[in-house]
mmCIF file of C-alpha atoms in Angstrom:
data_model
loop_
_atom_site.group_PDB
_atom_site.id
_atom_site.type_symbol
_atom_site.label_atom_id
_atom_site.label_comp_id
_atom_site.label_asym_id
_atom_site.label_seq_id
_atom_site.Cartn_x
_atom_site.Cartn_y
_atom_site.Cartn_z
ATOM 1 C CA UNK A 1 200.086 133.155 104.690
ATOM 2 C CA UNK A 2 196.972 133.201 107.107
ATOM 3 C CA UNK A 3 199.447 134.173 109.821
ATOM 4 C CA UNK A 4 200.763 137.139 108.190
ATOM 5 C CA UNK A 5 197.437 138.495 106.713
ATOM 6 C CA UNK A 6 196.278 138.486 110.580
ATOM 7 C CA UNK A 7 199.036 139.886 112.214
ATOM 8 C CA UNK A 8 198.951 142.943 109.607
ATOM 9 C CA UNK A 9 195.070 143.083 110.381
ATOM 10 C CA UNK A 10 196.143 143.276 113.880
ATOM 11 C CA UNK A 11 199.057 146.033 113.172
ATOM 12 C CA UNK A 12 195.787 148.036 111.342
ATOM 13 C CA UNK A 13 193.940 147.677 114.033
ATOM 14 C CA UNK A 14 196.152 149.333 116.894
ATOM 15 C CA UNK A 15 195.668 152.831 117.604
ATOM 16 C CA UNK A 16 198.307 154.806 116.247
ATOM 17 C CA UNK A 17 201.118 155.816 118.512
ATOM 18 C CA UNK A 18 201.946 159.375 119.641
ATOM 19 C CA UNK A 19 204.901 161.248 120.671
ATOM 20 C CA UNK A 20 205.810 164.357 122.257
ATOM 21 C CA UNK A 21 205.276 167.369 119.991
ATOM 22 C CA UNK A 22 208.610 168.823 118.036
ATOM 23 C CA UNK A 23 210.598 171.786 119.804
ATOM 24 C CA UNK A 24 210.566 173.422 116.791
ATOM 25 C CA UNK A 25 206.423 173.336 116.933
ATOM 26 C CA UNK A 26 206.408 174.176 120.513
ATOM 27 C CA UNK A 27 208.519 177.410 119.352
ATOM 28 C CA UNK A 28 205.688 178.360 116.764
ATOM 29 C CA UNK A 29 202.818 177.883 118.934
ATOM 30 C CA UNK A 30 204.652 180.113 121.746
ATOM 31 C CA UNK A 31 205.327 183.007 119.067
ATOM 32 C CA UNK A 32 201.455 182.550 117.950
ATOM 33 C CA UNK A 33 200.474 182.865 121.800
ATOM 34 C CA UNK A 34 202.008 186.136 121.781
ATOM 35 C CA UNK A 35 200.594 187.744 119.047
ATOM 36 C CA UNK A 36 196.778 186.903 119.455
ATOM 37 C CA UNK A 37 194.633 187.470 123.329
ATOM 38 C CA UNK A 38 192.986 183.899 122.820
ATOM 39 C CA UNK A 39 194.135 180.581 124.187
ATOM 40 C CA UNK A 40 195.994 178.815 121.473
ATOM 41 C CA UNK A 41 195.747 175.176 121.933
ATOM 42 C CA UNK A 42 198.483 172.849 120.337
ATOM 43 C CA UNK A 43 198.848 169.006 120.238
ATOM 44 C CA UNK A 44 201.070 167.770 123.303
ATOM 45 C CA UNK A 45 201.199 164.517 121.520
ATOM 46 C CA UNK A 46 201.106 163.685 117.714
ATOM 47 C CA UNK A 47 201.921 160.897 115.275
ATOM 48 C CA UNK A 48 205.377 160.785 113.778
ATOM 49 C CA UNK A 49 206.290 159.678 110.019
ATOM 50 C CA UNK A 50 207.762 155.633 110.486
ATOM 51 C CA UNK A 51 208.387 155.614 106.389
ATOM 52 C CA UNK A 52 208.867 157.061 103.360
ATOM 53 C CA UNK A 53 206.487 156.879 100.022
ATOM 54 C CA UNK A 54 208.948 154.608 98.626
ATOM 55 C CA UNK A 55 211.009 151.624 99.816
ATOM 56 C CA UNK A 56 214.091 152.652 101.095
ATOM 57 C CA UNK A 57 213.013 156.513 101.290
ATOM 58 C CA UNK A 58 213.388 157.690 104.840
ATOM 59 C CA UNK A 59 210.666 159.626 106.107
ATOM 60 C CA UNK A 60 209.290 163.013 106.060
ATOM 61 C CA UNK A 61 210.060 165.763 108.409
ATOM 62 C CA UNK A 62 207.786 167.078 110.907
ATOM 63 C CA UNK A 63 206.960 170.505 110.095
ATOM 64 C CA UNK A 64 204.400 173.235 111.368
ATOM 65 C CA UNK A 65 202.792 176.634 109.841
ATOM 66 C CA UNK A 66 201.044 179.232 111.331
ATOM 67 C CA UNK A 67 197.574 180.141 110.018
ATOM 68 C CA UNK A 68 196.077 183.707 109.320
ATOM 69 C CA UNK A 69 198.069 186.615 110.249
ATOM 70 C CA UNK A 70 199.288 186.578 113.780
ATOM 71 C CA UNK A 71 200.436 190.471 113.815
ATOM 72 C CA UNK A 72 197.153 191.772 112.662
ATOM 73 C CA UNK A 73 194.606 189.504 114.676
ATOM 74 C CA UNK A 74 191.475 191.693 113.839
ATOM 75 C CA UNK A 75 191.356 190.802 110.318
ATOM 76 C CA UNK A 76 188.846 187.963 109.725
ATOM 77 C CA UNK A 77 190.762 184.897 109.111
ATOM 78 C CA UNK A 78 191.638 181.894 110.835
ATOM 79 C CA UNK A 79 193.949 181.936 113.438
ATOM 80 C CA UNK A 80 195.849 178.875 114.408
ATOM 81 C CA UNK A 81 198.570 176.390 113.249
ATOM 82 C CA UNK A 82 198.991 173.474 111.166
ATOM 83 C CA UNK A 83 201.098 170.237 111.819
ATOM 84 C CA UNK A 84 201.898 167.526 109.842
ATOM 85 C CA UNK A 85 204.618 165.792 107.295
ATOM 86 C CA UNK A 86 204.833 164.527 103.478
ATOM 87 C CA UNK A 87 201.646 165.298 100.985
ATOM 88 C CA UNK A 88 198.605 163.255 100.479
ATOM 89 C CA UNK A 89 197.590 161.059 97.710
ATOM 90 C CA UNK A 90 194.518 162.598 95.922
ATOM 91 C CA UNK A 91 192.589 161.936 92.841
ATOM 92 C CA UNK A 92 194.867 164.427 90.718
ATOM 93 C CA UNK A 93 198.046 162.517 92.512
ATOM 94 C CA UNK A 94 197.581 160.362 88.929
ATOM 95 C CA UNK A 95 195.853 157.575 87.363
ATOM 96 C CA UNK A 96 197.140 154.834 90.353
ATOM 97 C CA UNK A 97 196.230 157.224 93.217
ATOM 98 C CA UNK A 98 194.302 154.045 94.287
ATOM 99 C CA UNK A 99 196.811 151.673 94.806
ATOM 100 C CA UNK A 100 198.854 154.941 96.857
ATOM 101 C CA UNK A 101 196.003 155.604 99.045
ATOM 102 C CA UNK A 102 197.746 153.561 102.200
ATOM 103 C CA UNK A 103 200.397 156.159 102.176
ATOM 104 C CA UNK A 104 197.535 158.344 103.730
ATOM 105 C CA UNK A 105 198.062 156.810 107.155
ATOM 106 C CA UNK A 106 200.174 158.187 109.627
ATOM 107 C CA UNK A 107 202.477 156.375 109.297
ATOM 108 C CA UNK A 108 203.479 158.351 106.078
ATOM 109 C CA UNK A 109 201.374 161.329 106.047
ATOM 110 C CA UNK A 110 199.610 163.705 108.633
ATOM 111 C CA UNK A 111 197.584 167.174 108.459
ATOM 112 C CA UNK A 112 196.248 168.275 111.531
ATOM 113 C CA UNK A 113 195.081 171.766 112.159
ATOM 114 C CA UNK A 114 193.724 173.759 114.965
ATOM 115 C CA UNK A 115 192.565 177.475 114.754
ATOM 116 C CA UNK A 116 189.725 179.604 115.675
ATOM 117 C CA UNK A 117 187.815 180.118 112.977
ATOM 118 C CA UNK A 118 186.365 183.600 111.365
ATOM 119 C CA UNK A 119 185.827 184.788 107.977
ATOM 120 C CA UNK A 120 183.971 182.700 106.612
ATOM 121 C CA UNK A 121 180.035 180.453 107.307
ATOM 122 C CA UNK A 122 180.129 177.517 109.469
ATOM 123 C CA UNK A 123 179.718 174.418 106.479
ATOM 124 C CA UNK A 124 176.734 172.819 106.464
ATOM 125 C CA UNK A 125 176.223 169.114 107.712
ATOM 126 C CA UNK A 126 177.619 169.624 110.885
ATOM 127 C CA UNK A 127 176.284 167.347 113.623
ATOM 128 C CA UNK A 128 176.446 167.062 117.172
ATOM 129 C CA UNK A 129 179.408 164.519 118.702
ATOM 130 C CA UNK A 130 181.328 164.400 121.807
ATOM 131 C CA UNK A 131 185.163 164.147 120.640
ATOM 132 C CA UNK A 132 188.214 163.892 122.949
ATOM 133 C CA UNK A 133 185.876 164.863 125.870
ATOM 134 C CA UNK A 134 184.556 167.937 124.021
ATOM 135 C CA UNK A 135 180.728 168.188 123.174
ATOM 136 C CA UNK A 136 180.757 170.179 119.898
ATOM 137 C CA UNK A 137 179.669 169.869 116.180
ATOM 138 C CA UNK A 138 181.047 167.252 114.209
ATOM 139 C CA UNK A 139 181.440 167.402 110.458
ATOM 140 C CA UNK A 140 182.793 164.368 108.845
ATOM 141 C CA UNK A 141 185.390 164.033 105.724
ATOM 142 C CA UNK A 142 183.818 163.510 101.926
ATOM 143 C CA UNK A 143 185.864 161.424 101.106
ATOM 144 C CA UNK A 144 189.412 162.078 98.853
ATOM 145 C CA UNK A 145 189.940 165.315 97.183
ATOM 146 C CA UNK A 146 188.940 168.772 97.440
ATOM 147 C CA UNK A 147 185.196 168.432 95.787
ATOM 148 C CA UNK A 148 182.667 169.934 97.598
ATOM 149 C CA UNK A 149 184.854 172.582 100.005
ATOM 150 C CA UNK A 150 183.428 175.978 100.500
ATOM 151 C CA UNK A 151 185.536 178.334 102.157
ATOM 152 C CA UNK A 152 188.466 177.398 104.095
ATOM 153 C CA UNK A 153 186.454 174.086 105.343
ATOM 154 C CA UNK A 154 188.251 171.350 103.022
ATOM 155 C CA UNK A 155 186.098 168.423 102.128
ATOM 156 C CA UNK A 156 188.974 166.073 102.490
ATOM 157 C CA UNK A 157 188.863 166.618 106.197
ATOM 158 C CA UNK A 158 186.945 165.929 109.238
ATOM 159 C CA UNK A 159 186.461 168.931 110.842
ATOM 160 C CA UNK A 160 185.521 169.162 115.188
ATOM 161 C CA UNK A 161 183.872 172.532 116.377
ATOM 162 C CA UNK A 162 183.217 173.300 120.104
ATOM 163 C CA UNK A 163 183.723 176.263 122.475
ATOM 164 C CA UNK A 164 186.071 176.640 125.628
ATOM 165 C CA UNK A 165 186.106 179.248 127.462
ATOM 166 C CA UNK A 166 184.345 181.522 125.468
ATOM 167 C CA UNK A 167 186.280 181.055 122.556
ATOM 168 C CA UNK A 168 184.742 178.647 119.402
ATOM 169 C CA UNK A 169 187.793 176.558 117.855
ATOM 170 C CA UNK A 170 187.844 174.147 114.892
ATOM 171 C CA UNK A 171 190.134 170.658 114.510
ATOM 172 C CA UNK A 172 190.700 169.079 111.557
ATOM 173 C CA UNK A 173 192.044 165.699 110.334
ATOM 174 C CA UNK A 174 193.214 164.968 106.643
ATOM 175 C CA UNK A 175 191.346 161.635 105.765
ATOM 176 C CA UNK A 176 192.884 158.476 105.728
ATOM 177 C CA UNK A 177 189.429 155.786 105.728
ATOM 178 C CA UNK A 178 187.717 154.831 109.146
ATOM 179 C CA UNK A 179 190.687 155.497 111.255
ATOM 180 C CA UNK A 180 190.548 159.435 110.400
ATOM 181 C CA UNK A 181 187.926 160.510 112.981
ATOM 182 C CA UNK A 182 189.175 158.068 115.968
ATOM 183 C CA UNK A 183 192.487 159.904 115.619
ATOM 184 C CA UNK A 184 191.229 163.493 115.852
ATOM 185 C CA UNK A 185 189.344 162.850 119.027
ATOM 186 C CA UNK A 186 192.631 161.364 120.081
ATOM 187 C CA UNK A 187 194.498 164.521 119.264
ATOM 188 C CA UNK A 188 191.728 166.891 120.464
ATOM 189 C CA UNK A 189 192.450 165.483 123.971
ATOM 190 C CA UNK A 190 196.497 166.273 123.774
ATOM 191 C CA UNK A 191 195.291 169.585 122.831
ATOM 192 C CA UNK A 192 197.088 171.844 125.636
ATOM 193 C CA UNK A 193 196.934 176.202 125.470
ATOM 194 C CA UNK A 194 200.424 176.885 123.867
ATOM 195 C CA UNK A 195 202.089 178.159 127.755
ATOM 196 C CA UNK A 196 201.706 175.096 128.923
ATOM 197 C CA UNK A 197 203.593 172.960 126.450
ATOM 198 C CA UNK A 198 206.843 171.664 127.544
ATOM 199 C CA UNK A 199 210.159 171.410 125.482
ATOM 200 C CA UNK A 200 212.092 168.180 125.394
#
């Protein structure tokens, strides 16, 4: 018993692994590129679904989603894309979301998003941090559930500012417990502008 409790502590405690970023994401964050004069960056590496939310259930599909309006990019909104598979468990997921909360992870649920941000205040809290060897402003999640968000700046994320090359961007991780903010910074470094992402 003692054997298996520390080899799952020791499965917990590896970093989670990443793989190449889907074609199919590759294609969006070209067609974004052309649409907008900015640099936009997308994940050469992310995490990819291992299982489903129930035994037996295979897992979730990879799937990404452009942010803001890409053929009008003067209007004030974000501009970027979203990656990720499945849905979170959330406080309004039902009366167990508790017991759920491990399907959080990666291994069974991701949101990821990268954009530049306009339209709406900074939030407030933000704090300086160096993340995936970016020096920016660091704004850590609330915890579960959408409480507290103003704006477009959901509370149950951890959210990464900084500026390259002019241009400010924001990252943001769905929480999943003390792992959430390790991952980001991971993620921030795959970040790659869209021209230079390769298909496979």
């Amino acid at each position: 018993m003692l054997a298996l409790v520390a080899a799952a502590a020791l499965l917990a405690s590896r970093p989670t692994p990443l793989y190449p970023l889907p074609a199919p994401a590759i294609a969006d964050c070209e067609r974004m590129q052309t649409r907008v004069r900015f640099a936009v960056l997308c994940p050469a590496k992310v995490p990819h679904p291992t299982r489903g939310r129930r035994r037996g259930e295979s897992p979730a599909p990879f799937h990404s989603d452009v942010l803001g309006s890409p053929g009008r990019p003067g209007l004030p909104t974000p501009y970027g894309l979203e990656f990720g598979y499945s849905a979170p468990v959330e406080p309004q997921s039902g009366p167990n979301w508790r017991r759920l909360l491990w399907h959080n992870r990666p291994c069974c649920f991701l949101h990821f998003t990268i954009f530049r941000p306009a339209g709406a205040a900074l939030p407030r809290g933000l704090r300086a941090a160096r993340l995936g060897g970016e020096q920016g402003l660091l704004l850590p999640a609330r915890g579960y559930g959408l409480r507290g968000t103003v704006g477009y700046w959901w509370s149950n994320h951890t959210w990464f500012l900084w500026y390259e090359n002019g241009t400010l961007y924001a990252a943001s991780l769905h929480y999943f417990g003390r792992g959430t903010t390790p991952l980001l910074s991971r993620l921030i470094r795959q970040l790659r502008p869209a021209r230079q992402l390769r298909r496979r």
